[in-house]
mmCIF file of C-alpha atoms in Angstrom:
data_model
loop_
_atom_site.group_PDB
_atom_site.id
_atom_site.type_symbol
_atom_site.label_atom_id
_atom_site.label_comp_id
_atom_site.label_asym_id
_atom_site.label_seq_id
_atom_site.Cartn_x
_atom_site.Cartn_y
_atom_site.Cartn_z
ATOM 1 C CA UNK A 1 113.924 101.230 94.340
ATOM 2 C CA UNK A 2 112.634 104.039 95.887
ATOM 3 C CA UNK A 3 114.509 106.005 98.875
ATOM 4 C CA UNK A 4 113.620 107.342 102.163
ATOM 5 C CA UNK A 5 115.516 110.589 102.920
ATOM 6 C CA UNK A 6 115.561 112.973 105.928
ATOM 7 C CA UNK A 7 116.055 116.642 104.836
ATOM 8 C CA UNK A 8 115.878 119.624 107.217
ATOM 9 C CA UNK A 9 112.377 118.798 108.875
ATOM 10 C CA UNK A 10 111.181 117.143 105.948
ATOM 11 C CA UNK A 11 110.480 113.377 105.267
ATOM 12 C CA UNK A 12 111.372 112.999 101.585
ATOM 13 C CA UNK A 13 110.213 109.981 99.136
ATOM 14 C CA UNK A 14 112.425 109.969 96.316
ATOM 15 C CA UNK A 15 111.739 107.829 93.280
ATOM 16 C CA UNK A 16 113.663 106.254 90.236
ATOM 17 C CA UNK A 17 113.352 107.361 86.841
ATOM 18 C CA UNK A 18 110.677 104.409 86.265
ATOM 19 C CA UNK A 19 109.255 105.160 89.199
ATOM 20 C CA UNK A 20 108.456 108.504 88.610
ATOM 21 C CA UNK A 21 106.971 107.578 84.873
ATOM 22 C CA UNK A 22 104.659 105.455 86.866
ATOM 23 C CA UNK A 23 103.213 107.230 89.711
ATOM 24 C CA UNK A 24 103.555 110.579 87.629
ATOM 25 C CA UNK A 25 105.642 112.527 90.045
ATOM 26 C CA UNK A 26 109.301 112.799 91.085
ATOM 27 C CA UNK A 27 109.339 112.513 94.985
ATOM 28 C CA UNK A 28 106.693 113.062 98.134
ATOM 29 C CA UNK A 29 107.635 115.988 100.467
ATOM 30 C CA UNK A 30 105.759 115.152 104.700
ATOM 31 C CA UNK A 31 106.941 117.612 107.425
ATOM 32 C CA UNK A 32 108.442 114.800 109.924
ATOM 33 C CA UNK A 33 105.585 116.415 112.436
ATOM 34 C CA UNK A 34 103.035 114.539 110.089
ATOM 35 C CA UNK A 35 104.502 111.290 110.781
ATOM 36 C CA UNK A 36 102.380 109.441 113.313
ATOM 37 C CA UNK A 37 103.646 106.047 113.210
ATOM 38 C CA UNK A 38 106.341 103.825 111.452
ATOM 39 C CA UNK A 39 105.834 100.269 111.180
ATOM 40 C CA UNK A 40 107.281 97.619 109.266
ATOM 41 C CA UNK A 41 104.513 94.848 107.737
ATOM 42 C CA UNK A 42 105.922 91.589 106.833
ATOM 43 C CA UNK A 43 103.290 90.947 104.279
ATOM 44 C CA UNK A 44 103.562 93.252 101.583
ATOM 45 C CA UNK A 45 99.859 92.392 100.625
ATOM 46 C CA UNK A 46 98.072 93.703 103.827
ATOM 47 C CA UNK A 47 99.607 97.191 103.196
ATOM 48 C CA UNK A 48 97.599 97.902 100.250
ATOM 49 C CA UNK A 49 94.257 99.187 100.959
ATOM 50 C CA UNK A 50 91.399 100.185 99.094
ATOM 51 C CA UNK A 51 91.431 100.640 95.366
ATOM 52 C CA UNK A 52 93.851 101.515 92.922
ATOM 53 C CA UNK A 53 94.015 105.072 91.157
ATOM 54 C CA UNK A 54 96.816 106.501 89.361
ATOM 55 C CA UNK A 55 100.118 104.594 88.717
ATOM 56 C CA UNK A 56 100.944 100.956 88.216
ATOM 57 C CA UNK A 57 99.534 98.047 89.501
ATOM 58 C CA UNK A 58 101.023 94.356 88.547
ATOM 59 C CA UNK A 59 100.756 92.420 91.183
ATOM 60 C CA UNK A 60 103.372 90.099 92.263
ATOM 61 C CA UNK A 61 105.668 92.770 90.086
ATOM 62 C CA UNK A 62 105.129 96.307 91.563
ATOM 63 C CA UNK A 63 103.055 98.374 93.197
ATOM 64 C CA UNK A 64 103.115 102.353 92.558
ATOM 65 C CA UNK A 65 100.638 105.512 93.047
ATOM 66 C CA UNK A 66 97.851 105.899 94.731
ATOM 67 C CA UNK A 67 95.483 104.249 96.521
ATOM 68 C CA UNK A 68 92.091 105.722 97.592
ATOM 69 C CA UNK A 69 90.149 104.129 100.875
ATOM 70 C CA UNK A 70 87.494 105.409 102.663
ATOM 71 C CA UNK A 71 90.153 107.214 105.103
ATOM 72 C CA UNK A 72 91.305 108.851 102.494
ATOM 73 C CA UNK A 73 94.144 108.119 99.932
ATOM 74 C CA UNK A 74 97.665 106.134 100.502
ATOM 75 C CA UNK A 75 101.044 106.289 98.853
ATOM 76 C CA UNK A 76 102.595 103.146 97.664
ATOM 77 C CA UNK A 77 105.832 102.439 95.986
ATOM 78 C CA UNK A 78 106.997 98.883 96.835
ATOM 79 C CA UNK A 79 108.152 95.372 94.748
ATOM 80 C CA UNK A 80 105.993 92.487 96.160
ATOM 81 C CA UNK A 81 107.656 89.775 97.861
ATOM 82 C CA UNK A 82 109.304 91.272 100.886
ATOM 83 C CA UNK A 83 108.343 93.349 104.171
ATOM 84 C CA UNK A 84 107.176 97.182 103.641
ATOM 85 C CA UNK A 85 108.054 100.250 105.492
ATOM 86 C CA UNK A 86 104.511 101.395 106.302
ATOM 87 C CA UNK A 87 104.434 105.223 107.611
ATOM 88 C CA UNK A 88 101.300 106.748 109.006
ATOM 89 C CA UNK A 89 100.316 110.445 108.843
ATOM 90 C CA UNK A 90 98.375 112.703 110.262
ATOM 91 C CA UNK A 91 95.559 113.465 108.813
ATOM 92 C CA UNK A 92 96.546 116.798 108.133
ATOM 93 C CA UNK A 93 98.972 115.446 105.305
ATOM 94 C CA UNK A 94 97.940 114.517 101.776
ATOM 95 C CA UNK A 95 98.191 111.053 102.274
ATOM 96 C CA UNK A 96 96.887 108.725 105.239
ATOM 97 C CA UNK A 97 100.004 106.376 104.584
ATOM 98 C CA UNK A 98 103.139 105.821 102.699
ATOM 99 C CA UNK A 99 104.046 102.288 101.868
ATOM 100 C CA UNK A 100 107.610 102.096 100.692
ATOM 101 C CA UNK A 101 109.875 98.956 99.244
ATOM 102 C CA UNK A 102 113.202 99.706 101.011
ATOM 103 C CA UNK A 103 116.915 97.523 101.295
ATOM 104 C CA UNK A 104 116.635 97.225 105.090
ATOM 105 C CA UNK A 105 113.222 98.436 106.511
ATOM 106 C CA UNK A 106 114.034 97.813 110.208
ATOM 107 C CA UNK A 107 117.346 99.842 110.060
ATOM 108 C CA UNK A 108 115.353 102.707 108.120
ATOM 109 C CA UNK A 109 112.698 102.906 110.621
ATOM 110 C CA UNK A 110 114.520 103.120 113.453
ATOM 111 C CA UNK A 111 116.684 106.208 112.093
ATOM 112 C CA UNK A 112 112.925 107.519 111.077
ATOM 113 C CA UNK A 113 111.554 106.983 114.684
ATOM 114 C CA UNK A 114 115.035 109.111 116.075
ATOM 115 C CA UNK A 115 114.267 111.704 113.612
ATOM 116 C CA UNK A 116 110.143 112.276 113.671
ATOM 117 C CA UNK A 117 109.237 113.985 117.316
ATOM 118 C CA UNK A 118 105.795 113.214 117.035
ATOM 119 C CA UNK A 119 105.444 108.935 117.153
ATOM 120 C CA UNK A 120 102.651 107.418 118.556
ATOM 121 C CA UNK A 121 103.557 103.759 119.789
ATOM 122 C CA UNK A 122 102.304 100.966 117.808
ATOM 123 C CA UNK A 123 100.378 98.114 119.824
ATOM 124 C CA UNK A 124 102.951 96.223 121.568
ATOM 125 C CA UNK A 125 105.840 98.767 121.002
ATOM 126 C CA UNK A 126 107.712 97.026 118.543
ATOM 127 C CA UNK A 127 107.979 97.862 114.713
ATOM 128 C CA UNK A 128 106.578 94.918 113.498
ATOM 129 C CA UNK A 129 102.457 94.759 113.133
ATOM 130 C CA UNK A 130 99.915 94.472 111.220
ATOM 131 C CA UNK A 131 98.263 97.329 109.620
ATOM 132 C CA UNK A 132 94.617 98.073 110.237
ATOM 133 C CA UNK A 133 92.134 98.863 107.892
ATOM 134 C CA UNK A 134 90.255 102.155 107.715
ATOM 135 C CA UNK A 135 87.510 100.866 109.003
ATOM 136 C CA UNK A 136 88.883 99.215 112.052
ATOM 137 C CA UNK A 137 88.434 101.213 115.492
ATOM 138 C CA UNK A 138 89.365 100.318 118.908
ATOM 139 C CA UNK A 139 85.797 98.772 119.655
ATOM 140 C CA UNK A 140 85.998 96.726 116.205
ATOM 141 C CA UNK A 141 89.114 94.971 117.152
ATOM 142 C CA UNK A 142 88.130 94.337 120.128
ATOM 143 C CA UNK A 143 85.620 92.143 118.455
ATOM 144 C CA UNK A 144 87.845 90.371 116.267
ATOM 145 C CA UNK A 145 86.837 86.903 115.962
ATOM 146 C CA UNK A 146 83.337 87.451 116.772
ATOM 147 C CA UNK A 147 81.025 85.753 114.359
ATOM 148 C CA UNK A 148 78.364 88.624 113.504
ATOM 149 C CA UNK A 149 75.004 86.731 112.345
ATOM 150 C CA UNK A 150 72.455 88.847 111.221
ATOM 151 C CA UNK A 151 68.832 88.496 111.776
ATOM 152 C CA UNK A 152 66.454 88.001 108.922
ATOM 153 C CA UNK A 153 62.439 89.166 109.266
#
């Protein structure tokens, strides 16, 4: 299973042997500035957006590489099954978000929320949520639920 490290000023991704083999690349390097928000999303499924590109994709099994979205691309390495530790950048970074499998998310993400000085609070202040999607703004949510009927000439 992957692991979340804190080096320096540096949020670092590193990833097992397998791991590696399957996204194609030994770790991800984020200056803790880039981090945005940290969330934790209880089902696993919601944090993958878009479509797969490079790595390996079985679901139910695992989940690593890259996703690409209209927002730009994501970094996932998680195992199905259990809540993800779901870190948002700033767009700045090379990734829009990192999606990460880890032992015990909610102690993880609060060491990560001490550590990165740049957190923006997640709807109702707490570290569980759901994710949106890229294409979700604050007007589009506050929609949600809305029936949208088109006209037809």
């Amino acid at each position: 299973m992957a692991r979340l490290t804190v080096e320096d000023d540096q949020l670092v991704l590193r990833l097992t042997w397998s791991e590696k083999v399957a996204a194609r690349r030994s770790r991800v390097r984020v200056p803790l500035s880039a981090v945005r928000t940290v969330v934790i999303e209880p089902d696993w499924w919601r944090a993958l957006r878009g479509r797969h590109g490079r790595g390996v994709w079985a679901p139910e099994v695992v989940c690593i590489g890259v996703r690409r979205h209209s927002a730009g691309r994501d970094f996932v390495a998680m195992r199905p099954g259990g809540p993800v530790l779901c870190i948002g950048l700033r767009p700045s970074s090379a990734f829009s978000l990192l999606v990460v499998s880890v032992p015990n998310p909610g102690a993880v993400a609060g060491r990560l929320r001490k550590a990165a000085p740049n957190l923006v609070t997640a709807a109702g202040g707490g570290l569980w949520r759901s994710l949106p999607v890229p294409e979700e703004s604050p007007k589009t949510n506050a929609g949600a639920g809305q029936a949208h009927v088109r006209e037809r000439n």
